[in-house]
Short mmCIF file of C-alpha atoms in Angstrom, two decimals:
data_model
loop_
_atom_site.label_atom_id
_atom_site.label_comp_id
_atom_site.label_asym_id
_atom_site.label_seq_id
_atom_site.Cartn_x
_atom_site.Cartn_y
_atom_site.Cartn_z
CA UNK A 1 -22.12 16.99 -7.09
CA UNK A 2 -18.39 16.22 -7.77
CA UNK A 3 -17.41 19.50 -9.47
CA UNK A 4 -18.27 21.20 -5.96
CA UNK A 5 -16.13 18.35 -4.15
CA UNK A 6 -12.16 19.25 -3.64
CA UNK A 7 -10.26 17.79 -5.81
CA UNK A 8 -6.91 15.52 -5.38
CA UNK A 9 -4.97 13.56 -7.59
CA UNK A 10 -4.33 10.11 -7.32
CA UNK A 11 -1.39 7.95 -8.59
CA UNK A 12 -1.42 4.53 -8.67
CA UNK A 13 0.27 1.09 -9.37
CA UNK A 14 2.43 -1.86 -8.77
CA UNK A 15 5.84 -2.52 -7.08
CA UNK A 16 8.29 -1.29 -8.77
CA UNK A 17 6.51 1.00 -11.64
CA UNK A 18 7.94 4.12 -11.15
CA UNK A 19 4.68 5.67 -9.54
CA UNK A 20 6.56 7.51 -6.78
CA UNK A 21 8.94 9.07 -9.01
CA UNK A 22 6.03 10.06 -11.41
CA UNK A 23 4.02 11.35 -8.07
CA UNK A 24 6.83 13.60 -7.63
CA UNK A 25 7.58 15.10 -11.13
CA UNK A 26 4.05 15.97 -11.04
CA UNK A 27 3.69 17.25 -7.83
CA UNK A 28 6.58 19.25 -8.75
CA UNK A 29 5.01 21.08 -11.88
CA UNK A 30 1.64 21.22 -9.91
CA UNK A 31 2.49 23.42 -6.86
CA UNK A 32 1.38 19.41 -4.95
CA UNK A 33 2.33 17.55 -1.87
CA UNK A 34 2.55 13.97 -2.07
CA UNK A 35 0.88 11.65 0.37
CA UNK A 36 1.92 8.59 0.54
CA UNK A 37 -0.79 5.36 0.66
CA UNK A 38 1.71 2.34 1.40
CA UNK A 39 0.59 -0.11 4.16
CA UNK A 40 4.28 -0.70 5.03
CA UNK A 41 6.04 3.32 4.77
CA UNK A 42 3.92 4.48 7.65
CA UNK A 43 6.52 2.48 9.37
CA UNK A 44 9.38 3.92 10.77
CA UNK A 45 12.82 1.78 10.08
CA UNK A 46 11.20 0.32 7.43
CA UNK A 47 12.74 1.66 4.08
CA UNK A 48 14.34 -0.29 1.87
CA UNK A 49 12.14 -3.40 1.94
CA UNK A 50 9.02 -1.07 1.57
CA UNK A 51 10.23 1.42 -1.09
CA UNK A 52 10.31 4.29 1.16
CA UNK A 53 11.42 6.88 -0.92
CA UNK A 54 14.85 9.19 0.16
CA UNK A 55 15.05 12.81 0.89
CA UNK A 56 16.86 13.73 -2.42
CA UNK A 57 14.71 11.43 -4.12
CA UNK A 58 11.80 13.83 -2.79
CA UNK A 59 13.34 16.24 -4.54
CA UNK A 60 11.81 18.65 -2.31
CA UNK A 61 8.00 17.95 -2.64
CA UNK A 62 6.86 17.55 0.93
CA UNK A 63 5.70 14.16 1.50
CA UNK A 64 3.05 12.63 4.17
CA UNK A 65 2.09 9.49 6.17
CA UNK A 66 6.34 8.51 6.08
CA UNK A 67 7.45 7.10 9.22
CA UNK A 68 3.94 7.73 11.14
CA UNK A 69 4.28 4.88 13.94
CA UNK A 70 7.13 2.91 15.10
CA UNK A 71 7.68 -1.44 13.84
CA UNK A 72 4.89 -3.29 15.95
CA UNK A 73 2.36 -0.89 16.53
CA UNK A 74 -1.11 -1.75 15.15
CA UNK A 75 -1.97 0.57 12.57
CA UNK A 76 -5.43 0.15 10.61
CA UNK A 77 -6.83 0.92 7.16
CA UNK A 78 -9.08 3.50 9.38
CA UNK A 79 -6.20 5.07 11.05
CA UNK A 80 -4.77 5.69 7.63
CA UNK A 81 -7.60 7.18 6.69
CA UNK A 82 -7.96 9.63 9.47
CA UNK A 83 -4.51 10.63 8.80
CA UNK A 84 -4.25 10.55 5.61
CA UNK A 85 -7.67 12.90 5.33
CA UNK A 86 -5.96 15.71 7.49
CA UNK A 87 -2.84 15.68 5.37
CA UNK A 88 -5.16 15.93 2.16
CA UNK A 89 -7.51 18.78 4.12
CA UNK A 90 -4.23 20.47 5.47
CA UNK A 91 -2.36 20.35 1.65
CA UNK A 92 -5.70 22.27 -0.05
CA UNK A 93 -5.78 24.44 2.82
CA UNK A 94 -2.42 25.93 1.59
CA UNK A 95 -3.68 25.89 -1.68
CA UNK A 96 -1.96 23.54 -2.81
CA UNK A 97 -2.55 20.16 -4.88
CA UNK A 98 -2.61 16.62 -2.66
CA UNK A 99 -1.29 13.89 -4.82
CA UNK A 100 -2.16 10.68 -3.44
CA UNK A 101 0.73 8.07 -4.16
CA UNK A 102 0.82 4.19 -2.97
CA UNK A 103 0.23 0.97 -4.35
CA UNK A 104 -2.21 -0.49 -1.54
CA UNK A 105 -5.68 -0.87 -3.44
CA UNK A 106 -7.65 -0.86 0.19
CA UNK A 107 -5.86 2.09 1.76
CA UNK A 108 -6.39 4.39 -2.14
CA UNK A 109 -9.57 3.19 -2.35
CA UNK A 110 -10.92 4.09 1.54
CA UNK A 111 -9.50 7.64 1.05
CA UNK A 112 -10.54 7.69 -2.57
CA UNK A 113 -14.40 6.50 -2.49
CA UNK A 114 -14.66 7.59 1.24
CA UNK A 115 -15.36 4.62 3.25
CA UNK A 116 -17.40 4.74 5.99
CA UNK A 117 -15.30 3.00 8.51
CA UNK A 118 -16.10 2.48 12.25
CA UNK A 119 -13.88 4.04 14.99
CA UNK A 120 -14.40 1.08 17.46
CA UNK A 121 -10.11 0.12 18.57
CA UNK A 122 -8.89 -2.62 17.21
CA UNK A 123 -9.84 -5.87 19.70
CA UNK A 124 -7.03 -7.18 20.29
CA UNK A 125 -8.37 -10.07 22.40
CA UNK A 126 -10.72 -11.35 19.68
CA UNK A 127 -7.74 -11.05 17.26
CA UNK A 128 -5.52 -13.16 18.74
CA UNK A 129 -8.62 -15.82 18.85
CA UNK A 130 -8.86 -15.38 15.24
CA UNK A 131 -5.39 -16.16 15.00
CA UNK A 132 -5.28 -19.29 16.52
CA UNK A 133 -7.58 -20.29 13.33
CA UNK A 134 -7.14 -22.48 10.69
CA UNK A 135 -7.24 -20.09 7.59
CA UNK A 136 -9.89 -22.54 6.25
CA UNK A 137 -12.60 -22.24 8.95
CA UNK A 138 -11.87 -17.88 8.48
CA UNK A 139 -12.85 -18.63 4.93
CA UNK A 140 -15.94 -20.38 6.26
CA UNK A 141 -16.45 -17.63 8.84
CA UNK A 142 -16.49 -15.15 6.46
CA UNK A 143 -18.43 -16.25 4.17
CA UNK A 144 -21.22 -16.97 6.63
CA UNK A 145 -20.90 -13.56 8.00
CA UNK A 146 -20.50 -11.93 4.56
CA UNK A 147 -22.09 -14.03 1.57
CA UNK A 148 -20.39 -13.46 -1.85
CA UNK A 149 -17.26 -11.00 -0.13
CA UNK A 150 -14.86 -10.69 -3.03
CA UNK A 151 -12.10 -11.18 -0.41
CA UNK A 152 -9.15 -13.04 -1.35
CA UNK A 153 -9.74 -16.57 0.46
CA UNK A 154 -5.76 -17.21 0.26
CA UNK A 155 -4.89 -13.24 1.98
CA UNK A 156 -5.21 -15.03 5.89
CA UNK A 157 -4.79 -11.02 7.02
CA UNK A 158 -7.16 -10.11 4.82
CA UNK A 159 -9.57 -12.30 5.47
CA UNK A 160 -8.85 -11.74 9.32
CA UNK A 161 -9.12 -8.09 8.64
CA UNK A 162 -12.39 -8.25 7.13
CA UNK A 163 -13.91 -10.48 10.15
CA UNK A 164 -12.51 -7.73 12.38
CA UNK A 165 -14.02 -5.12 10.94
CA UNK A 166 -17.71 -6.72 10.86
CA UNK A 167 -17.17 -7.80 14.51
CA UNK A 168 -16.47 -3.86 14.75
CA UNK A 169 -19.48 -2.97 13.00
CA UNK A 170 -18.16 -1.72 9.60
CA UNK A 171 -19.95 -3.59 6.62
CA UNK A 172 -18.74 -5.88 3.77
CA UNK A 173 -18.31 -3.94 0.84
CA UNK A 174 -17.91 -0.75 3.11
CA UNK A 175 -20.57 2.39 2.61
CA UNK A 176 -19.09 5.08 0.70
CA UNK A 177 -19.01 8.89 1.14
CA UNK A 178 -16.72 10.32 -1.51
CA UNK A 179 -14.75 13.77 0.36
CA UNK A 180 -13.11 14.24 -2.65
CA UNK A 181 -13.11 14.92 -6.57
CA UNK A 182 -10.30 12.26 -8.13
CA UNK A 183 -8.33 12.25 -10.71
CA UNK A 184 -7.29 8.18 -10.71
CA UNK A 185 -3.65 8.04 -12.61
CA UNK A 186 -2.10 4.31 -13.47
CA UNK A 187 1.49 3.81 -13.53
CA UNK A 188 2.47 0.05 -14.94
CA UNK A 189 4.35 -1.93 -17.54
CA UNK A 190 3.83 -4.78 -19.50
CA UNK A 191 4.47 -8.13 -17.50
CA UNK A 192 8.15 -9.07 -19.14
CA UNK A 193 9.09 -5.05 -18.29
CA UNK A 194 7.69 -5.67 -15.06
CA UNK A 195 9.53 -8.74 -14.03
CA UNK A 196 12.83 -7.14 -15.23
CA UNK A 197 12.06 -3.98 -12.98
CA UNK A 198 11.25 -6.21 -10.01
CA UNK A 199 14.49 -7.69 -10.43
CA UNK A 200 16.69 -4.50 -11.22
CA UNK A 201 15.35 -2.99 -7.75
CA UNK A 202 15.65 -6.14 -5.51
CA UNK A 203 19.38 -6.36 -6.22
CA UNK A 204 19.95 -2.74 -6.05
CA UNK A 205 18.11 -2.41 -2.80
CA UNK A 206 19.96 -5.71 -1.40
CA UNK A 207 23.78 -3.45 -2.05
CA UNK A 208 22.10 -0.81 -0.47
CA UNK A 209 21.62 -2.92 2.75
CA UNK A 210 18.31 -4.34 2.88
CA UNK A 211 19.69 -7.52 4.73
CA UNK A 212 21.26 -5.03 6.67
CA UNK A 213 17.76 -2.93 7.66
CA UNK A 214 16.11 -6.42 8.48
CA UNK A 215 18.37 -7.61 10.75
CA UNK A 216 19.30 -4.39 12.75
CA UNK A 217 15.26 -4.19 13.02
CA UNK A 218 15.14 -7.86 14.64
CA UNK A 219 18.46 -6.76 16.77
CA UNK A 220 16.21 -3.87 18.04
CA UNK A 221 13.77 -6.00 19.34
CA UNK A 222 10.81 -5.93 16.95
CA UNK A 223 9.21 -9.17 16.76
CA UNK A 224 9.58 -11.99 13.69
CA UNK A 225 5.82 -12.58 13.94
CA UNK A 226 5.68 -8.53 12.85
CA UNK A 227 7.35 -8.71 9.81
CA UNK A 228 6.27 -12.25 9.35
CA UNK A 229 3.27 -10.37 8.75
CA UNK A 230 4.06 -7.11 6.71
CA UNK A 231 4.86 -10.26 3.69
CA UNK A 232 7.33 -9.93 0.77
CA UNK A 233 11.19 -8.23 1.70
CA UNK A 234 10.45 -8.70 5.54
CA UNK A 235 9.22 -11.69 5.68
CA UNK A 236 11.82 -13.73 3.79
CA UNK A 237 14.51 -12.04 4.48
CA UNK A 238 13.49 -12.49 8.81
CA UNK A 239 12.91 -16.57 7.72
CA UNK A 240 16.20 -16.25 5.82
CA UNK A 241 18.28 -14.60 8.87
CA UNK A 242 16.27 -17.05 11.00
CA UNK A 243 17.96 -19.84 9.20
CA UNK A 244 14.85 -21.02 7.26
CA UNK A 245 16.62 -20.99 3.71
CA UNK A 246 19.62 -22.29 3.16
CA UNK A 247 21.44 -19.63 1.35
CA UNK A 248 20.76 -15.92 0.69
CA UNK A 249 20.37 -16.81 -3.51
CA UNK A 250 17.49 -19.17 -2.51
CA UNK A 251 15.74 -16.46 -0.62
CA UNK A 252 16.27 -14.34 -3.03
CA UNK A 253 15.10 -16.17 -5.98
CA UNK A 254 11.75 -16.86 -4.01
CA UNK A 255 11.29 -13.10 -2.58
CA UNK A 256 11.99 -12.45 -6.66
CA UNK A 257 8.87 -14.40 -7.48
CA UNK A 258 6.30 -13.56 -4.36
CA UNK A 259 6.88 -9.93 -5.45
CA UNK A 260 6.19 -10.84 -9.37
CA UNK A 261 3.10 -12.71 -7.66
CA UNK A 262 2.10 -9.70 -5.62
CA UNK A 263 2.38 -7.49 -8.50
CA UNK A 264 -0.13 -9.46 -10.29
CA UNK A 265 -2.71 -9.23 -7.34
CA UNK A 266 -2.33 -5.63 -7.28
CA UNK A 267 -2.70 -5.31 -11.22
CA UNK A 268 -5.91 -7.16 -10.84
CA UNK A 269 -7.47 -5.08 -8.13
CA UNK A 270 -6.86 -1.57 -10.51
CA UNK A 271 -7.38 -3.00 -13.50
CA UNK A 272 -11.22 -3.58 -11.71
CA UNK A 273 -11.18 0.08 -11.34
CA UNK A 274 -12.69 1.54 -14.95
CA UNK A 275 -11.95 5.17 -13.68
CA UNK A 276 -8.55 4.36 -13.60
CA UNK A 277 -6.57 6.25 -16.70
CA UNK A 278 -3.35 4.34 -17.92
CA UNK A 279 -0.39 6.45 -19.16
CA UNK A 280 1.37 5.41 -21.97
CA UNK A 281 5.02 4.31 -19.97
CA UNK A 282 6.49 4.12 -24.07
CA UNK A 283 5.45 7.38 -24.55
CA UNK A 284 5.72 11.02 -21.91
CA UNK A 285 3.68 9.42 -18.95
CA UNK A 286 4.41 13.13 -17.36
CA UNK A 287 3.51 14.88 -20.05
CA UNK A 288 0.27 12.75 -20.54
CA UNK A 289 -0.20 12.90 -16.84
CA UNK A 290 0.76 16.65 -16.27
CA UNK A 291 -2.11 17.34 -19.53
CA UNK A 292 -5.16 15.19 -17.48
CA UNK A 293 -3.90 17.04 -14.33
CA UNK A 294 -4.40 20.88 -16.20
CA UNK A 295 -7.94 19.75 -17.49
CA UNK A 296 -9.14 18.14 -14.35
CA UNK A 297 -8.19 20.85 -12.02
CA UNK A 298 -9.70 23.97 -14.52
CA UNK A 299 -12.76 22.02 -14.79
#
């Protein structure tokens, strides 16, 4: 059944791997389109402190799902979906290849495996009663609705998340209904790398005016309790221009080490993924990559 599927290409990994650039390069020799599966780059104004890659960093591989809806506005894993299924449907249309790029396991994996996601709207009343919650009794909620859920208990969104979506009437793990023949790509580096490329990009994306991006996006009205929420970059660096660290190095040092943290959590959820194929980062990743992509497209 999957031969007579369409087929995309999926790249995946952590912060700070290199799988955008790789997306690119490959989209490049493939006659591809990128689309982009990153919870926080569907947001417009948000660039440095979500990765968002630049124009000339494009270097001219259209791109899709950048700057989609403006800071504030709720956005779903199902409304990425929707969207990100028309990009993918418009890109094969042209005969072209869709490369699917991001490091959010939930929003590759809902596009990838085809969940089969309700398309109640969001309700916003019984969200803000969730809210006013103790994470704890979410937990308990949960697991009462859910038994055995492999959601993280410490993700509070996540675990809000998942009791808005059975309150919705979407199910816990979600049906599937593949659309698509994959190709599953993982970009990473051992953890010591890792850490050191973590680093290298947080200080190069603080000169570029990262601060800077934060604070003109509180100046502009959008709420602390927004990018509170979107974690990592925007949340400590709002607490820090808050006044909630003392100095910018303290902030700094523990933004270094959520991010190392988060990196970890997203390791674990593709390293559950067996289909996932890990290029070599010593060796030619593209060349390894651009080899899988040549089979898996004549097949």
């Amino acid at each position: 059944m999957s031969g007579a599927l369409p087929k995309l290409i999926a790249v995946v990994g952590t912060n700070a791997s290199g799988k955008s650039s790789l997306a690119i390069s490959l989209a490049r020799s493939l006659g591809g389109e990128v689309i982009s599966a990153d919870s926080r780059q569907v947001y417009r104004g948000l660039d440095l402190g979500s990765g968002k890659v630049t124009a000339q960093e494009m270097q001219g591989v259209p791109h899709h799902l950048l700057d989609v809806c403006d800071p504030g506005t709720f956005f779903t894993m199902a409304d990425f979906q929707r969207l990100a299924y028309r990009a993918i449907d418009d890109v094969l249309a042209r005969g072209r290849v869709p490369v699917l790029a991001g490091g959010t396991g939930l929003y590759v994996d809902a596009v990838c495996d085809g969940y089969v996601l309700s398309n109640i709207e969001p309700n916003l009343s019984y969200r803000r009663e969730l809210e006013r919650l103790p994470t704890p009794q979410l937990c308990a909620m949960l697991q009462a609705a859910a038994p055995g859920n492999a959601i993280d208990p410490q993700n509070r969104n996540r675990v809000m998340r998942a009791l808005e979506k059975l309150h919705d009437g979407d199910t816990l793990p979600a049906q599937k209904r593949p659309r698509y023949d994959v190709l599953r790509l993982g970009v990473t580096w051992d953890r010591p790398t890792l850490c050191a490329r973590i680093d290298e990009r947080l200080a190069r994306r603080v000169q570029q005016g990262m601060l800077e991006e934060v604070d003109g996006l509180l100046q502009a009205g959008v709420s602390p309790d927004f990018l509170y929420r979107l974690g990592l970059e925007y949340r400590f660096i709002s607490q820090y221009l808050l006044g909630q660290f003392a100095t910018q190095e303290d902030m700094l040092e523990a933004l270094s080490r959520a991010i190392k943290r988060f990196a970890k959590r997203q390791m674990t959820w593709f390293r559950r993924d067996t289909r996932i194929h890990w290029l070599d980062m010593r060796a030619d990743p593209l060349s390894e990559a651009q080899g899988l992509c040549a089979q898996f497209l004549a097949e």
